[in-house]
Coordinates of C-alpha atoms and ligand atoms in Angstrom, one line a residue:
M1 CA 8.5 -7.3 10.6
L2 CA 9.1 -6.7 7.1
V3 CA 11.1 -4.0 5.6
L4 CA 9.9 -2.2 2.4
E5 CA 12.0 0.5 0.4
A6 CA 11.2 3.1 -2.1
K7 CA 13.6 5.8 -3.9
L8 CA 13.0 9.4 -2.7
N9 CA 13.0 11.7 -5.7
G10 CA 13.3 15.6 -4.6
K11 CA 15.3 18.5 -5.0
T12 CA 19.1 19.1 -4.5
E13 CA 18.3 21.0 -1.6
Q14 CA 15.5 18.8 -0.1
Y15 CA 18.4 16.5 -0.1
A16 CA 21.1 18.7 1.5
L17 CA 18.7 18.7 4.1
I18 CA 18.7 15.1 4.1
D19 CA 22.0 15.4 5.1
E20 CA 22.1 17.3 7.5
A21 CA 19.5 15.2 9.4
I22 CA 21.7 12.3 8.8
R23 CA 24.1 14.3 10.3
T24 CA 22.5 15.6 13.8
A25 CA 21.3 11.8 14.3
L26 CA 25.0 10.4 14.3
F27 CA 25.6 14.1 16.6
V28 CA 22.7 13.0 18.6
R29 CA 24.8 9.0 18.7
N30 CA 27.9 10.1 19.6
S31 CA 26.7 12.8 22.0
A32 CA 24.9 9.3 24.2
L33 CA 27.7 7.4 23.8
R34 CA 30.3 10.6 25.3
Y35 CA 27.5 11.0 28.2
W36 CA 27.3 6.6 29.1
M37 CA 31.4 6.9 28.7
D38 CA 31.3 10.3 31.7
N39 CA 28.7 8.7 34.0
K40 CA 29.0 5.1 35.8
G41 CA 25.4 3.2 35.7
V42 CA 24.0 5.8 32.7
D43 CA 21.5 3.3 31.6
K44 CA 18.8 3.0 28.9
Y45 CA 16.8 6.0 30.2
D46 CA 19.0 8.5 30.6
L47 CA 20.2 8.0 27.2
S48 CA 16.6 8.8 26.1
A49 CA 16.3 12.0 28.7
Q50 CA 19.7 13.0 27.3
C51 CA 18.4 14.0 24.2
A52 CA 16.0 16.4 25.6
V53 CA 18.9 17.6 27.3
L54 CA 20.5 18.1 23.9
A55 CA 17.9 19.3 22.6
K56 CA 18.1 22.3 24.8
E57 CA 21.5 22.3 24.5
F58 CA 21.9 22.6 20.4
D59 CA 19.3 24.2 17.9
F60 CA 20.2 22.3 15.4
A61 CA 19.6 18.9 17.2
K62 CA 15.8 20.7 18.3
R63 CA 15.5 20.8 14.5
L64 CA 15.5 17.1 14.1
N65 CA 12.2 15.3 15.5
S66 CA 12.2 14.1 18.8
T67 CA 11.7 10.6 18.1
A68 CA 14.4 10.5 15.6
R69 CA 16.7 11.9 18.2
Q70 CA 15.5 8.7 20.3
A71 CA 16.2 6.8 17.7
S72 CA 19.9 7.7 17.1
A73 CA 20.4 7.1 21.4
E74 CA 18.9 3.9 20.8
R75 CA 21.2 2.8 18.4
S76 CA 24.2 3.8 21.0
W77 CA 22.8 1.7 23.7
S78 CA 22.4 -1.2 21.1
S79 CA 26.0 -0.7 21.0
I80 CA 26.6 -0.3 24.6
S81 CA 24.7 -3.1 25.5
R82 CA 26.1 -5.7 22.7
F83 CA 30.0 -4.6 24.2
Y84 CA 27.7 -5.9 27.6
D85 CA 27.0 -8.6 26.5
N86 CA 29.7 -9.7 25.3
C87 CA 31.8 -8.6 28.2
K88 CA 29.3 -11.3 30.4
K89 CA 29.8 -14.3 27.6
K90 CA 33.5 -13.7 28.6
V91 CA 34.3 -13.3 24.6
S92 CA 38.0 -14.0 24.9
S93 CA 38.9 -11.8 21.6
K94 CA 37.7 -8.1 21.3
K95 CA 34.7 -7.2 23.3
G96 CA 34.1 -4.4 20.8
F97 CA 34.2 -1.3 22.9
P98 CA 32.0 1.5 21.3
K99 CA 33.5 3.3 19.3
F100 CA 32.5 7.0 17.6
K101 CA 30.9 6.8 14.5
K102 CA 32.7 9.6 12.0
R103 CA 30.4 8.9 9.0
G104 CA 26.7 8.3 9.4
N105 CA 24.5 7.1 6.4
S106 CA 20.9 7.5 7.9
V107 CA 18.4 8.7 10.5
E108 CA 15.5 6.6 11.7
Y109 CA 11.8 8.7 12.1
K110 CA 9.6 6.6 14.7
Q111 CA 5.7 7.6 14.5
S112 CA 6.0 11.3 13.8
G113 CA 8.0 13.7 12.0
W114 CA 6.6 11.9 8.8
K115 CA 3.1 11.6 6.5
L116 CA 2.5 9.7 3.7
S117 CA 0.4 10.7 1.1
E118 CA -3.4 9.5 0.5
D119 CA -1.9 7.5 -2.2
R120 CA 1.1 6.7 -0.3
K121 CA 3.0 8.2 -3.7
Y122 CA 4.5 11.0 -1.5
L123 CA 6.4 10.8 1.8
N124 CA 6.2 14.5 4.0
L125 CA 8.7 15.0 6.6
T126 CA 7.2 17.8 8.9
D127 CA 10.4 18.3 11.7
G128 CA 12.7 21.1 11.8
F129 CA 14.9 20.3 9.0
K130 CA 11.6 21.3 6.8
I131 CA 12.8 18.5 4.6
G132 CA 9.4 18.5 3.4
R133 CA 7.6 16.0 0.3
L134 CA 9.6 13.2 -1.5
K135 CA 8.0 11.3 -4.0
L136 CA 8.6 7.7 -3.5
V137 CA 9.7 5.4 -6.2
G138 CA 8.4 1.8 -6.1
S139 CA 6.2 2.0 -3.3
R140 CA 3.4 0.1 -4.8
D141 CA 3.4 -2.2 -2.0
L142 CA 3.1 -0.1 0.9
N143 CA -0.9 0.1 -0.4
F144 CA -0.9 -3.0 1.1
Y145 CA -0.7 -1.6 4.5
Q146 CA -2.3 0.5 7.2
I147 CA -0.2 3.5 7.8
E148 CA -0.4 2.7 11.8
Q149 CA 1.6 -1.0 11.3
I150 CA 4.6 1.2 9.8
K151 CA 6.0 1.6 13.0
R152 CA 9.6 3.4 11.7
V153 CA 10.8 5.2 8.5
K154 CA 14.4 5.3 7.7
L155 CA 15.7 7.8 5.6
V156 CA 19.1 6.1 3.7
R157 CA 21.8 8.0 1.5
R158 CA 23.4 5.4 -0.5
A159 CA 25.7 5.9 -3.4
D160 CA 22.9 6.1 -6.0
G161 CA 20.6 8.2 -4.3
Y162 CA 19.0 8.7 -1.0
Y163 CA 16.1 5.7 -0.3
A164 CA 13.0 5.7 3.1
Q165 CA 12.6 2.2 4.4
F166 CA 9.0 1.4 5.9
C167 CA 9.3 -0.4 8.9
V168 CA 6.1 -2.5 8.9
V169 CA 4.6 -4.5 11.4
V170 CA 2.7 -7.4 9.8
D171 CA 1.2 -9.9 12.5
R172 CA -1.9 -10.5 10.1
R173 CA -2.0 -14.3 9.1
E174 CA -5.4 -15.0 10.0
A175 CA -6.3 -19.2 9.8
I176 CA -9.1 -19.8 7.4
A177 CA -10.9 -23.0 6.2
P178 CA -10.8 -23.6 3.1
S179 CA -14.3 -23.1 1.0
L180 CA -13.4 -25.1 -1.9
R181 CA -14.2 -22.6 -4.1
A182 CA -12.7 -21.2 -6.8
T183 CA -13.6 -17.9 -8.6
G184 CA -13.3 -15.0 -11.6
L185 CA -13.9 -11.5 -11.1
D186 CA -15.2 -9.2 -14.2
V187 CA -15.8 -5.4 -13.8
G188 CA -18.2 -4.1 -14.9
L189 CA -19.3 0.2 -15.9
N190 CA -22.7 -1.1 -14.9
H191 CA -21.9 -3.8 -11.9
F192 CA -19.0 -3.7 -9.7
Y193 CA -18.5 -6.9 -10.8
T194 CA -20.1 -10.5 -12.2
D195 CA -18.1 -14.0 -10.6
A196 CA -17.8 -17.2 -12.3
Q197 CA -20.9 -18.2 -10.1
G198 CA -23.0 -15.9 -12.1
E199 CA -23.3 -13.7 -9.4
V200 CA -23.9 -10.0 -9.5
V201 CA -22.7 -6.9 -7.2
E202 CA -24.0 -4.1 -7.9
N203 CA -22.5 -0.8 -7.1
P204 CA -23.8 0.4 -3.7
R205 CA -26.6 2.9 -4.3
Y206 CA -25.1 5.7 -1.9
L207 CA -22.2 5.7 -4.6
R208 CA -23.8 6.6 -7.5
K209 CA -26.1 8.7 -5.4
S210 CA -22.5 10.7 -4.4
E211 CA -21.2 10.1 -7.5
R212 CA -24.0 11.9 -9.4
K213 CA -23.6 14.8 -7.3
L214 CA -20.1 15.0 -8.1
K215 CA -21.1 15.4 -11.5
K216 CA -23.2 18.3 -10.5
L217 CA -20.6 20.2 -8.3
Q218 CA -17.8 19.7 -10.9
R219 CA -20.2 21.3 -13.9
Q220 CA -21.1 24.4 -11.3
V221 CA -17.1 24.3 -10.7
S222 CA -17.0 24.5 -14.7
K223 CA -19.8 27.4 -15.3
C224 CA -18.3 29.8 -12.5
K225 CA -15.9 32.8 -13.8
K226 CA -12.0 31.5 -13.3
G227 CA -10.8 33.5 -10.4
S228 CA -14.1 34.5 -9.0
A229 CA -15.0 34.2 -5.2
N230 CA -18.1 31.8 -6.1
R231 CA -15.2 29.7 -8.3
K232 CA -13.7 29.3 -5.0
K233 CA -16.6 28.4 -2.7
A234 CA -17.2 25.5 -5.5
I235 CA -13.9 24.4 -6.3
K236 CA -13.9 23.6 -2.2
R237 CA -17.2 22.1 -2.0
L238 CA -15.9 19.8 -4.9
A239 CA -12.5 18.5 -2.7
R240 CA -14.4 18.4 0.3
K241 CA -17.8 15.4 -1.9
H242 CA -14.4 14.2 -3.6
L243 CA -13.0 13.3 -0.1
Q244 CA -16.1 11.8 0.8
V245 CA -16.9 10.0 -1.9
S246 CA -13.5 8.2 -2.0
R247 CA -14.1 7.6 2.1
Q248 CA -17.2 5.2 0.9
R249 CA -15.3 3.7 -2.0
K250 CA -13.0 2.7 -0.2
D251 CA -15.0 1.2 2.9
F252 CA -16.9 -0.7 0.0
A253 CA -13.9 -2.0 -1.5
V254 CA -12.4 -3.3 1.6
K255 CA -15.2 -4.5 2.6
T256 CA -16.3 -6.4 -0.6
A257 CA -12.6 -7.8 -1.2
R258 CA -12.7 -9.4 2.5
C259 CA -16.4 -11.3 1.3
V260 CA -14.7 -12.6 -1.8
V261 CA -11.1 -13.7 -0.6
R262 CA -12.6 -15.1 2.9
S263 CA -15.6 -17.2 0.7
N264 CA -12.8 -18.6 -2.1
D265 CA -9.6 -19.9 -2.4
L266 CA -8.4 -18.7 -5.7
I267 CA -8.8 -15.7 -7.1
A268 CA -8.6 -14.5 -10.3
Y269 CA -8.8 -11.3 -12.3
E270 CA -8.2 -9.1 -14.9
D271 CA -4.5 -7.1 -14.5
L272 CA -5.6 -3.8 -15.9
Q273 CA -3.5 -1.2 -16.5
V274 CA -3.9 1.7 -14.1
R275 CA -2.4 4.4 -16.8
N276 CA -4.6 3.5 -19.8
M277 CA -7.4 4.1 -17.1
V278 CA -6.1 7.5 -16.0
K279 CA -6.2 8.4 -20.2
N280 CA -9.4 7.6 -19.9
H281 CA -11.3 11.4 -19.8
K282 CA -15.6 9.3 -19.1
L283 CA -16.4 9.7 -15.6
A284 CA -18.4 7.1 -15.4
K285 CA -15.6 4.8 -16.7
S286 CA -12.4 6.7 -14.8
I287 CA -14.5 6.5 -11.3
S288 CA -15.0 2.1 -11.8
D289 CA -11.4 2.0 -12.9
A290 CA -10.8 3.5 -9.6
S291 CA -12.7 1.8 -7.2
W292 CA -11.7 -1.5 -9.6
S293 CA -8.2 -0.8 -8.3
M294 CA -8.5 0.2 -5.0
F295 CA -10.5 -3.2 -4.5
R296 CA -7.9 -5.2 -6.4
D297 CA -5.3 -3.9 -4.0
W298 CA -7.4 -5.0 -1.2
V299 CA -8.4 -8.2 -2.2
E300 CA -4.6 -8.9 -2.8
Y301 CA -3.6 -7.7 0.8
F302 CA -6.6 -10.0 2.6
G303 CA -4.6 -12.8 0.2
K304 CA -1.8 -12.5 2.6
V305 CA -4.1 -12.2 5.6
Y306 CA -5.8 -14.8 5.1
G307 CA -3.4 -17.1 2.4
K308 CA -5.3 -17.3 -0.2
V309 CA -4.2 -17.4 -4.0
T310 CA -5.3 -14.6 -5.8
V311 CA -4.0 -14.0 -9.5
A312 CA -4.3 -11.2 -12.1
V313 CA -4.5 -12.5 -15.6
P314 CA -4.1 -10.1 -19.2
P315 CA -7.3 -9.1 -20.1
H316 CA -7.2 -10.0 -23.6
Y317 CA -10.2 -11.7 -24.9
T318 CA -11.8 -12.9 -21.8
S319 CA -15.3 -11.1 -22.9
Q320 CA -14.7 -12.9 -26.8
N321 CA -13.8 -16.2 -25.8
C322 CA -16.4 -19.1 -25.6
S323 CA -16.2 -20.4 -21.5
S324 CA -16.7 -23.5 -22.4
C325 CA -15.2 -24.2 -25.8
G326 CA -13.0 -21.9 -26.4
T327 CA -14.5 -20.8 -29.4
L328 CA -14.1 -17.0 -30.9
V329 CA -17.7 -15.8 -30.4
K330 CA -17.5 -11.5 -31.4
K331 CA -19.5 -9.4 -30.1
T332 CA -19.9 -5.7 -29.7
L333 CA -19.8 -4.0 -26.5
S334 CA -24.0 -3.4 -26.8
T335 CA -24.1 -7.9 -26.7
R336 CA -25.3 -8.4 -23.8
T337 CA -25.6 -12.6 -24.0
H338 CA -22.9 -15.2 -25.0
A339 CA -24.5 -17.6 -26.8
C340 CA -22.0 -20.2 -28.6
K341 CA -23.1 -22.6 -31.5
C342 CA -21.8 -25.6 -28.8
G343 CA -25.4 -24.7 -26.9
C344 CA -23.6 -22.5 -24.5
V345 CA -25.8 -19.4 -23.6
L346 CA -24.5 -17.3 -20.9
D347 CA -24.8 -13.2 -19.9
R348 CA -21.6 -11.6 -21.2
D349 CA -20.2 -10.5 -17.6
H350 CA -20.5 -14.1 -16.5
N351 CA -19.0 -15.7 -19.8
A352 CA -16.4 -13.4 -19.0
A353 CA -15.5 -14.4 -15.7
L354 CA -15.0 -18.3 -16.2
N355 CA -12.6 -17.1 -18.4
I356 CA -10.8 -15.2 -16.0
L357 CA -11.2 -18.2 -13.9
A358 CA -9.8 -20.6 -16.1
I359 CA -7.0 -18.0 -17.2
G360 CA -6.4 -17.5 -13.6
L361 CA -6.2 -21.6 -12.7
S362 CA -3.7 -22.4 -15.7
R363 CA -1.7 -19.6 -14.3
V364 CA -0.9 -21.3 -10.9
G365 CA 0.4 -24.5 -13.1
H366 CA -2.8 -26.4 -13.9
T367 CA -3.8 -27.0 -17.3
Q368 CA -6.0 -30.2 -17.9
T369 CA -9.1 -29.0 -16.2
Q370 CA -12.1 -28.6 -17.9
Y371 CA -15.3 -27.3 -16.4
A372 CA -19.3 -26.6 -18.0
C373 CA -20.7 -23.5 -18.4
G374 CA -22.6 -22.2 -14.9
E375 CA -21.2 -24.0 -11.2
F376 CA -17.7 -24.8 -11.1
D377 CA -16.8 -27.0 -8.3
L378 CA -13.4 -27.0 -6.7
C379 CA -14.1 -30.7 -6.0
Q380 CA -13.2 -31.0 -9.8
L381 CA -9.8 -30.6 -9.8
D382 CA -6.4 -32.1 -8.5
A383 CA -5.4 -32.7 -5.1
S384 CA -2.3 -31.1 -5.9
L385 CA -4.2 -27.8 -6.6
V386 CA -6.6 -28.3 -3.9
G387 CA -3.0 -29.0 -1.4
K388 CA -2.1 -25.2 -3.2
L389 CA -5.2 -23.5 -2.9
S390 CA -6.0 -23.9 1.5
R391 CA -1.7 -23.1 1.7
Ligands
ZN1 ZN1 -19.3 -23.0 -27.4

């Protein structure tokens, strides 16, 4: 179990609604406790059933999501059972008889009453309090997990603002034999990537087809008069296509990332700044950047799953330097081949991928190894690094 936290950004009215939800959760907790005190032999399930009774009785309790009501009752049960345990253990001093709480600072939802946006940047609270959409600040880590893995969401009030805690179940750890291979990946506009072994992974044909269609639909939208019915229809078509393409792209990213991680012990890639990417207006470029950053997220995710090393390296001079001798060999964007005085002749992207791998290796604390152009063999490396890689 892992707890990821993000700060919530919203409007003052939304914060007031969170406060109301927190107050209600506290009310449910205290009412459950009261019920236990007043009735002998009440157990966990009776308390849970009591939540529904409260919802019928009080309108404000009804507004709180049913799983949040249950979570509050569970909280009250946990303080009751702690008391029972202390009694059984015959603790000599205080047994900790459960108390009513005057102030609460959190409300917990289980798997309903909330929704994360596709990009995991917004949390939408959908229960009767209608808190609505809140921006998540610092939620990057959320991208590594599937929605199903998030078992609970807790809204917490702190002195400096409101936070959301995501309780993530992470049991995906798969053992896999070391592949004795390391690689660097160079992103391209023409190819999806080129690796340090010189292998090229192309963009799948169905994606290229979808992207062409996307361009066409985009043109149709801009051709229609603003505010016209036809434009609305065109926008709808474009939006649907966007969704389809983004699903296809994700599918491809997941499969490719899984494959790369499984067949290498170390994966180095360029640390491209997403902010710079968004600024780029060229469609082809922005599409390639978007798929790349999604792919990278999945490589990092699978790196954790399979216990492999993933390194992001600064993207400087990776295409200009010679991967064999380190000399700067200037080339324009149209120069597709790297040819150095030292005799190293390589495809431009292959050379870059080798450079990326070299920087990646130096970043994991190893700088001595020199290797020739072409095949890269992990056997050349120190035993110490191999240990690190297969961890
Ligand atoms: Zn050279």
